[in-house]
Short mmCIF file of C-alpha atoms and ligand atoms in Angstrom, two decimals:
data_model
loop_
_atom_site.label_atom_id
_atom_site.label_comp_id
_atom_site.label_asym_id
_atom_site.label_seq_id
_atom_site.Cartn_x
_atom_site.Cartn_y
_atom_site.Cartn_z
CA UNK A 864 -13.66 62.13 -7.20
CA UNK A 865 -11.35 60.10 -5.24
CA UNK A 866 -7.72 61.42 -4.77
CA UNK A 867 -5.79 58.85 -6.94
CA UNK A 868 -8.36 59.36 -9.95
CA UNK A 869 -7.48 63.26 -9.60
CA UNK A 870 -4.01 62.31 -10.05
CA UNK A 871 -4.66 59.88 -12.82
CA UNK A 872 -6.45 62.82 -14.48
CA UNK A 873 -4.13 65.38 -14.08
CA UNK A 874 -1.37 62.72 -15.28
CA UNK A 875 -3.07 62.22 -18.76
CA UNK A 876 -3.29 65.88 -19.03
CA UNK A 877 0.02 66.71 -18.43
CA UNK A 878 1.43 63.77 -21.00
CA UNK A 879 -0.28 65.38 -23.20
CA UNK A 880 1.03 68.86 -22.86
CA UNK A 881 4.17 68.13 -22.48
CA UNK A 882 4.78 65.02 -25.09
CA UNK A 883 5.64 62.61 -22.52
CA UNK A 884 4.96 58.58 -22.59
CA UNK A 885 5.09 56.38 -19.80
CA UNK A 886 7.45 53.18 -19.97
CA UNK A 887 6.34 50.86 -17.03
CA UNK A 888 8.40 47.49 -15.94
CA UNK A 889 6.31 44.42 -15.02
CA UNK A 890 7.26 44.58 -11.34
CA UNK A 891 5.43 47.84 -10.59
CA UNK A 892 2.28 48.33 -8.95
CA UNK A 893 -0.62 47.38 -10.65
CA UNK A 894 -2.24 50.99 -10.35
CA UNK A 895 0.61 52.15 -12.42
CA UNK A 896 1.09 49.55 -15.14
CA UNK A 897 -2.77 50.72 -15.73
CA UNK A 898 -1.52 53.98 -16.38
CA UNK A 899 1.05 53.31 -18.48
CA UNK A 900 1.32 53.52 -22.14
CA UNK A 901 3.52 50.75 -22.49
CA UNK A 902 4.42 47.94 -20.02
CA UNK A 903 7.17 45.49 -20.79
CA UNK A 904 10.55 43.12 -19.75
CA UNK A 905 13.78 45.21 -20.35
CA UNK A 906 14.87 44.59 -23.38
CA UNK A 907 10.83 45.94 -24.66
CA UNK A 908 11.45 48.77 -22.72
CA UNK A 909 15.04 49.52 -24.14
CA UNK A 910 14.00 48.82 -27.64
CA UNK A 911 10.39 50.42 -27.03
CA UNK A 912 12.56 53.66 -26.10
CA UNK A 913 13.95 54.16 -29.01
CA UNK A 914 10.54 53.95 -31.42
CA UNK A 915 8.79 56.49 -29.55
CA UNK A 916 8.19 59.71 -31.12
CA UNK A 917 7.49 61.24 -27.86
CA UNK A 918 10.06 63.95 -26.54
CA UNK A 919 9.89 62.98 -22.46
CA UNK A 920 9.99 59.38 -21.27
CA UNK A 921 8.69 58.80 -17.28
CA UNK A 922 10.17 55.57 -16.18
CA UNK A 923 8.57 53.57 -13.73
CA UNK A 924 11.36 50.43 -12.75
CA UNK A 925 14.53 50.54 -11.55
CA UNK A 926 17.58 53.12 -12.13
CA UNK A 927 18.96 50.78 -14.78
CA UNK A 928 15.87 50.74 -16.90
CA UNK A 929 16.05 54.32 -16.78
CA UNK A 930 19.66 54.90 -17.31
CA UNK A 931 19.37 52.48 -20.60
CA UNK A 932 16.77 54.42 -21.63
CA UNK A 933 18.80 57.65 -21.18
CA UNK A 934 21.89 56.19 -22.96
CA UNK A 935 19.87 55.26 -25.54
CA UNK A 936 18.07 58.19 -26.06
CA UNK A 937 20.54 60.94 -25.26
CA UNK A 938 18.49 63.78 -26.85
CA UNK A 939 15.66 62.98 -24.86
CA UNK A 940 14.55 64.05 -21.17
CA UNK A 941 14.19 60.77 -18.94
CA UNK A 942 12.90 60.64 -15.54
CA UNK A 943 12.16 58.21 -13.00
CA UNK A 944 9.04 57.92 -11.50
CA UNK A 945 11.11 57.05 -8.17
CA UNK A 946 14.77 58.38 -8.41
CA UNK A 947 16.03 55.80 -5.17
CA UNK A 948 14.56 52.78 -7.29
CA UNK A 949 17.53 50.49 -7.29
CA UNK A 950 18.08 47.32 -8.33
CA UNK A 951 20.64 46.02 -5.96
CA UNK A 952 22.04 43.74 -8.29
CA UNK A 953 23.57 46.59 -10.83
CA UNK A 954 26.55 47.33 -8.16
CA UNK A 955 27.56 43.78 -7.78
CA UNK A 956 30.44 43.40 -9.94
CA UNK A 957 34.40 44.36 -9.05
CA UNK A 958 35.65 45.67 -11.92
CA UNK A 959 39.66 44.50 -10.79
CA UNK A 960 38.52 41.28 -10.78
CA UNK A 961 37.19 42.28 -14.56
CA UNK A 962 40.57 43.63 -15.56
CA UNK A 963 42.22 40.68 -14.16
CA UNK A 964 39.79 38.08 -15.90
CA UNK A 965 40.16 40.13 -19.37
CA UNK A 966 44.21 39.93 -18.72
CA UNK A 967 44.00 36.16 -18.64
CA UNK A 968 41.51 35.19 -21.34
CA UNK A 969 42.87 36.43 -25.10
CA UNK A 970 39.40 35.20 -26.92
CA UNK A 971 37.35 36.60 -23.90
CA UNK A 972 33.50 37.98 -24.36
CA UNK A 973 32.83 40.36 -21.47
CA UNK A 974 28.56 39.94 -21.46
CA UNK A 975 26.77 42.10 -19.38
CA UNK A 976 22.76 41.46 -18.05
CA UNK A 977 21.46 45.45 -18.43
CA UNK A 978 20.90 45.00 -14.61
CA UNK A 979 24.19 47.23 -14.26
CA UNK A 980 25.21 50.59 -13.65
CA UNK A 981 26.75 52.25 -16.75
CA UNK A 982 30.36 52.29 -15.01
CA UNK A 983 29.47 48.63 -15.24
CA UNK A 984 27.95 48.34 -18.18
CA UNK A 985 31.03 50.74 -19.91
CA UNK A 986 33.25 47.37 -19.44
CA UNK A 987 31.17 45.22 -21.41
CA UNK A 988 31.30 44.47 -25.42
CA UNK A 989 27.54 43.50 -25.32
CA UNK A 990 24.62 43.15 -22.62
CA UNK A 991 21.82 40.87 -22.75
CA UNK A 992 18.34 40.97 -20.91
CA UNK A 993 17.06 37.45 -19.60
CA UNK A 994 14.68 37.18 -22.63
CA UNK A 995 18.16 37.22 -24.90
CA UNK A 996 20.86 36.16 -22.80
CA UNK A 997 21.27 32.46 -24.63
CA UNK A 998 20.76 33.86 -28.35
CA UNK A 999 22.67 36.73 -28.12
CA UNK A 1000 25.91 34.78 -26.12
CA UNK A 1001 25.35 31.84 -28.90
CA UNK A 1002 25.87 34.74 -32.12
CA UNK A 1003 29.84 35.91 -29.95
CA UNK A 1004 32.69 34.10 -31.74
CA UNK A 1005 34.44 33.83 -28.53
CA UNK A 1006 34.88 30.56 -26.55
CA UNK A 1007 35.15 32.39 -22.93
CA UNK A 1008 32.60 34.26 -21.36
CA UNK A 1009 32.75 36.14 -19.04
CA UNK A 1010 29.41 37.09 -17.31
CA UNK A 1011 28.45 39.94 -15.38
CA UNK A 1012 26.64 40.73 -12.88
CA UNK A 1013 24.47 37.84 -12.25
CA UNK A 1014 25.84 34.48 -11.35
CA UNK A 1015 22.17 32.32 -11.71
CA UNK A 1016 21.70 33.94 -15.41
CA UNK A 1017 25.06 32.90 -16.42
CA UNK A 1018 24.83 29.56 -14.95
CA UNK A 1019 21.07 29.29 -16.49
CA UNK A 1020 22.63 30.15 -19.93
CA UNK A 1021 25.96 28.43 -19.69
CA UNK A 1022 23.77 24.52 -19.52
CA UNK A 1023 22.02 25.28 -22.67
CA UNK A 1024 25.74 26.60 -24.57
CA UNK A 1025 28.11 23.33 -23.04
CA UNK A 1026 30.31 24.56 -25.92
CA UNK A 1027 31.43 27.96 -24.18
CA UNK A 1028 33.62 28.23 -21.58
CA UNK A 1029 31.91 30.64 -18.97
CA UNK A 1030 34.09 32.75 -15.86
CA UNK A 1031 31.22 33.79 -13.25
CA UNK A 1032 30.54 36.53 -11.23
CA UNK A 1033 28.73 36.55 -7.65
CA UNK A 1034 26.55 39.11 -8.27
CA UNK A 1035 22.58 37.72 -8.07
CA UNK A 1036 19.54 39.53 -7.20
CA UNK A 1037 17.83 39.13 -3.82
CA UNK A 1038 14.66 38.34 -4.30
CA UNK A 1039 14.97 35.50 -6.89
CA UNK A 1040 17.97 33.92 -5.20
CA UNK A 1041 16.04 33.83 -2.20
CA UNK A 1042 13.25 31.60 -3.41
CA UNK A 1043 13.71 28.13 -2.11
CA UNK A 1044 13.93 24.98 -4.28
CA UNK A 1045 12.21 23.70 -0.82
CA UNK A 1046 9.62 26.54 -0.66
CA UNK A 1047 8.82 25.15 -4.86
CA UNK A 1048 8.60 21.44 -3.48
CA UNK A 1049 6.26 22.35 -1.03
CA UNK A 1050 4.03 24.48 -3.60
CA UNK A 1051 3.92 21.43 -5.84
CA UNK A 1052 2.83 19.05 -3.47
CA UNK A 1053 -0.16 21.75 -2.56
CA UNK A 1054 -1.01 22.50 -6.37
CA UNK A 1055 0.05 18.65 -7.71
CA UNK A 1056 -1.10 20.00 -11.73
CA UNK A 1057 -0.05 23.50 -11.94
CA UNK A 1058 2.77 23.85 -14.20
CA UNK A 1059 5.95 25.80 -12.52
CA UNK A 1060 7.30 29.18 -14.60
CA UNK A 1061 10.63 30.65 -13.36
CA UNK A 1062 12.87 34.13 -14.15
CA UNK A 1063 16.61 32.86 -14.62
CA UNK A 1064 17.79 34.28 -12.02
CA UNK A 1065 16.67 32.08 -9.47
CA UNK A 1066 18.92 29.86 -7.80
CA UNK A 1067 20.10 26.27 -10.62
CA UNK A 1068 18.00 23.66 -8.01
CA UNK A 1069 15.21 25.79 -8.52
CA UNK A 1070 14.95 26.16 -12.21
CA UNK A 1071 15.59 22.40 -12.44
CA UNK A 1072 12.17 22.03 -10.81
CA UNK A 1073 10.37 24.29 -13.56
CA UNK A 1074 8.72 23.79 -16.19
CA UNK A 1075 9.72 26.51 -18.35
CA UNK A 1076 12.04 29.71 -17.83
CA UNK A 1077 12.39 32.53 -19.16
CA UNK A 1078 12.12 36.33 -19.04
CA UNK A 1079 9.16 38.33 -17.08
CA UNK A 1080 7.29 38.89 -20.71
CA UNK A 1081 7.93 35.01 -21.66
CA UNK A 1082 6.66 33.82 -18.54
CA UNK A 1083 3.37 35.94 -19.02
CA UNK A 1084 3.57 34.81 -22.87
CA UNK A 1085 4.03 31.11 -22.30
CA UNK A 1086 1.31 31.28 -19.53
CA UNK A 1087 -1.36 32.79 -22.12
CA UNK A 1088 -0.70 30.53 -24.80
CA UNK A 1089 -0.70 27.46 -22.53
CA UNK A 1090 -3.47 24.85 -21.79
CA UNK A 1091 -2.93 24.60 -18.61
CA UNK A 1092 -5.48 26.25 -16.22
CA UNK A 1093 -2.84 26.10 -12.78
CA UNK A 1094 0.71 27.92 -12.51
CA UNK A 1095 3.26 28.14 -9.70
CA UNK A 1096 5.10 31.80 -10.70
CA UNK A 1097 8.34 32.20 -9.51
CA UNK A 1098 9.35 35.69 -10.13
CA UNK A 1099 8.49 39.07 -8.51
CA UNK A 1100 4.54 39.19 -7.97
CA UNK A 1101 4.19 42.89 -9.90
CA UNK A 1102 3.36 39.83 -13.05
CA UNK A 1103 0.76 38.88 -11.62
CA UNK A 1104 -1.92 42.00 -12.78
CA UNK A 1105 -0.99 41.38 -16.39
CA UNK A 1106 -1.35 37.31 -15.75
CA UNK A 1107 -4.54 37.04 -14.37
CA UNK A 1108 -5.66 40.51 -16.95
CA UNK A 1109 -4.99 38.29 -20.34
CA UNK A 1110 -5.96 34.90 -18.23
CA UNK A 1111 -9.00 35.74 -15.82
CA UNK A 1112 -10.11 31.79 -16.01
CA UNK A 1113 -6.42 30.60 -15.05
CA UNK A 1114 -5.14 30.25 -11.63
CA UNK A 1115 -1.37 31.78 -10.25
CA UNK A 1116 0.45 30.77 -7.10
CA UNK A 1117 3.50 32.58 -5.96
CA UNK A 1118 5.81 30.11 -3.92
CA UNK A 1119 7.37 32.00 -1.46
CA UNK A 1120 6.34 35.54 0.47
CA UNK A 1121 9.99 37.00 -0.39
CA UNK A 1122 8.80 37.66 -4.07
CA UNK A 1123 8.56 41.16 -4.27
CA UNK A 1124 11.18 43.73 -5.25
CA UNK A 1125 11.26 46.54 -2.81
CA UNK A 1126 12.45 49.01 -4.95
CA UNK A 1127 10.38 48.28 -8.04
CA UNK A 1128 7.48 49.12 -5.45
CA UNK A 1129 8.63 52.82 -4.34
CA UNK A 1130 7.07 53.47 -7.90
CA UNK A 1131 3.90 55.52 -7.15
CA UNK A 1132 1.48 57.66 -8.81
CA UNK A 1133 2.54 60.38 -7.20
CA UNK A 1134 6.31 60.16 -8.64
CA UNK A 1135 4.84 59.84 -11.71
CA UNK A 1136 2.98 63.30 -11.77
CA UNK A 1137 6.12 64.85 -9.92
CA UNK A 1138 7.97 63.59 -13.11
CA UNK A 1139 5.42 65.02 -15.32
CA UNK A 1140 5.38 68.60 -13.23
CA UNK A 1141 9.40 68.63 -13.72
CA UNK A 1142 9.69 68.28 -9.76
CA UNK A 1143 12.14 65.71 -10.32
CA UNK A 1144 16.04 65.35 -11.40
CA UNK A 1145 16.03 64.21 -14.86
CA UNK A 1146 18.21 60.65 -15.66
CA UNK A 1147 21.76 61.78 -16.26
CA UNK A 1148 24.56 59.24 -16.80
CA UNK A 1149 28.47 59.43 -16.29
CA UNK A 1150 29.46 61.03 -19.41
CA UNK A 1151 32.88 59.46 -19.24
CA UNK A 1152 31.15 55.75 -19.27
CA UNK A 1153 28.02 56.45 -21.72
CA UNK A 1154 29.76 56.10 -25.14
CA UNK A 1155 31.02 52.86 -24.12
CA UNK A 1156 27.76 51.25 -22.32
CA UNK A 1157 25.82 52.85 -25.45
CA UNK A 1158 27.98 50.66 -28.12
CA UNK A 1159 27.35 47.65 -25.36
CA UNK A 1160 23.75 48.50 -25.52
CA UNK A 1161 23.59 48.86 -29.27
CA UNK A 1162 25.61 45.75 -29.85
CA UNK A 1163 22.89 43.84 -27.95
CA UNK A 1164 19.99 45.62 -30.28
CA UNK A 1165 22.08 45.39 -33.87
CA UNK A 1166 22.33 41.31 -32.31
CA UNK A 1167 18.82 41.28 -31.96
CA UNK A 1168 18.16 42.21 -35.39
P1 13P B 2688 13.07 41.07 -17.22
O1 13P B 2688 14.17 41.37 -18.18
O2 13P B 2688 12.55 39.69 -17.34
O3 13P B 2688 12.02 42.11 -17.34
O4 13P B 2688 13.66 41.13 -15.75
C1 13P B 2688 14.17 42.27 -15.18
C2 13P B 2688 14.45 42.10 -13.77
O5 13P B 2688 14.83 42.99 -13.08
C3 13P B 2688 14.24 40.78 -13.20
O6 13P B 2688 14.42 40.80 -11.84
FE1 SF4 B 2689 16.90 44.03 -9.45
FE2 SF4 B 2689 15.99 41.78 -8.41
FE3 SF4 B 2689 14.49 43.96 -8.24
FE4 SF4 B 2689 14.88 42.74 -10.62
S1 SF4 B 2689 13.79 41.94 -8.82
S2 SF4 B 2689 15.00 44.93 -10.21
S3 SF4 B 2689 17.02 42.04 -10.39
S4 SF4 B 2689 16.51 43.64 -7.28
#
């Protein structure tokens, strides 16, 4: 038996004993999302979190996804399958320049993308995923927006809702701000009839090139239920297993080589059965920010219906 079956093994025996479930973002390695008993964008995750009857959640993303989880689920244990799995995006907000924007807008909407810490997240009166972002900013009364940490989202969201008035942020992640509307052209002119699907937070000139945008599980959904047999993909390449798993006659180019998410690949197996042993810290948030990200986080669920 090779080494990485023995660990799959002793993985699924150890779930089992210890009524744990395994929560696995899109972006991970493809040995792990075929592990996992659910695999999802964000906002399935977070919502997926709190349906489980399951005692011990093993996370397998980013320290957001598990924090969310955590805040979410405070009775529950949480760990992450990789406890330095950033996403470098959730630190990119100053919260002075918060206070000062709140100070100056009476009507304002503070929105959050759950790519935050909680500190971060503890400032907001509702956070969105990508999948959400334009419905959920739509349902706020307010006129002003102001939108944190990603400045691609907000602009992304802000051309389909001309009505509200949106303040920006500089955060942005990366790896999707790094793809190059030139890098797309260039695709395109290779693969003249694939059709080009795009995560919001790539760069504006990019996503004017696409065909459709939307969140990791929308891209894979609108790819599936597509005629087309050709796709230029330009989000992190972990998508790609589940893509070509529900479309094995369909074809998908990434566009650049900087599509991959560093941290979303210190995921391994191995973390995963450390979690399951108890090796590792469990997920505990700032106790003087959780109440406040959890209404934040519930406000973006009880929006969702
Ligand atoms: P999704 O909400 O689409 O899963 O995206 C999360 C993320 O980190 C994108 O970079
Ligand atoms: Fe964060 Fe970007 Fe990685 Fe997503 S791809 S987890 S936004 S750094």
């Amino acid at each position: 038996m090779s080494e990485q079956t023995e660990i799959v093994k002793e993985i699924q025996k150890l779930k089992k004993e210890k009524n744990a479930v395994i929560l696995a973002h899109y972006y991970v390695g493809k040995e792990i999302q075929e592990i996992a008993d659910y695999v999802g964008d964000s906002y399935f995750l977070a919502k997926k979190s709190k349906e489980l009857s399951q005692q011990v959640i093993v996370f397998c993303g980013v320290k957001f996804m598990g924090e969310s989880a955590k805040i979410l689920n405070p009775d529950k244990t949480v760990y992450m399958a990789d406890d330095n799995a950033e996403c470098t995006m959730a630190h990119m907000v100053d919260l002075d320049y918060v206070k000062q924007v709140k100070e100056t807008y009476e009507d304002l909407a503070t929105v959050c993308y759950v790519n935050a810490t909680t500190r971060i997240k503890s400032v907001a009166d509702v956070c969105v995923t990508s999948s959400n972002a334009v419905a959920i900013v739509n349902k706020l009364p307010n006129k002003h927006i102001l939108f944190i940490p990603d400045k691609n989202l907000a602009h992304f969201i802000a051309k389909q809702l001309p009505e509200k008035e949106f303040i920006y942020n500089e955060g942005f992640c990366h790896v999707h701000n790094s793809i190059s509307k030139e890098e797309l052209l260039e695709a395109k002119k290779k693969y003249p009839d694939a059709l080009c699907l795009a995560h919001p937070e790539c760069t504006g000139d990019l996503l004017e090139e696409c065909d459709f945008v939307g969140s990791t599980s929308q891209i894979i959904d609108y790819a599936t239920a597509s005629d087309a047999k050709e796709f230029l993909i330009c989000t992190e390449v972990g998508v790609f297993y589940e893509l070509q798993k529900r479309n094995p006659d369909k074809v998908f180019h990434a566009v650049s080589v900087k599509q991959i998410c560093g941290n979303m690949k210190k995921n391994t197996l191995e973390g995963v059965l450390e979690a399951l042993q108890g090796k590792k810290k469990e997920v505990v948030v700032d106790a003087e920010y959780e109440p406040l990200a959890r209404k934040a986080l519930d406000q973006m669920l009880y929006l969702m219906g």
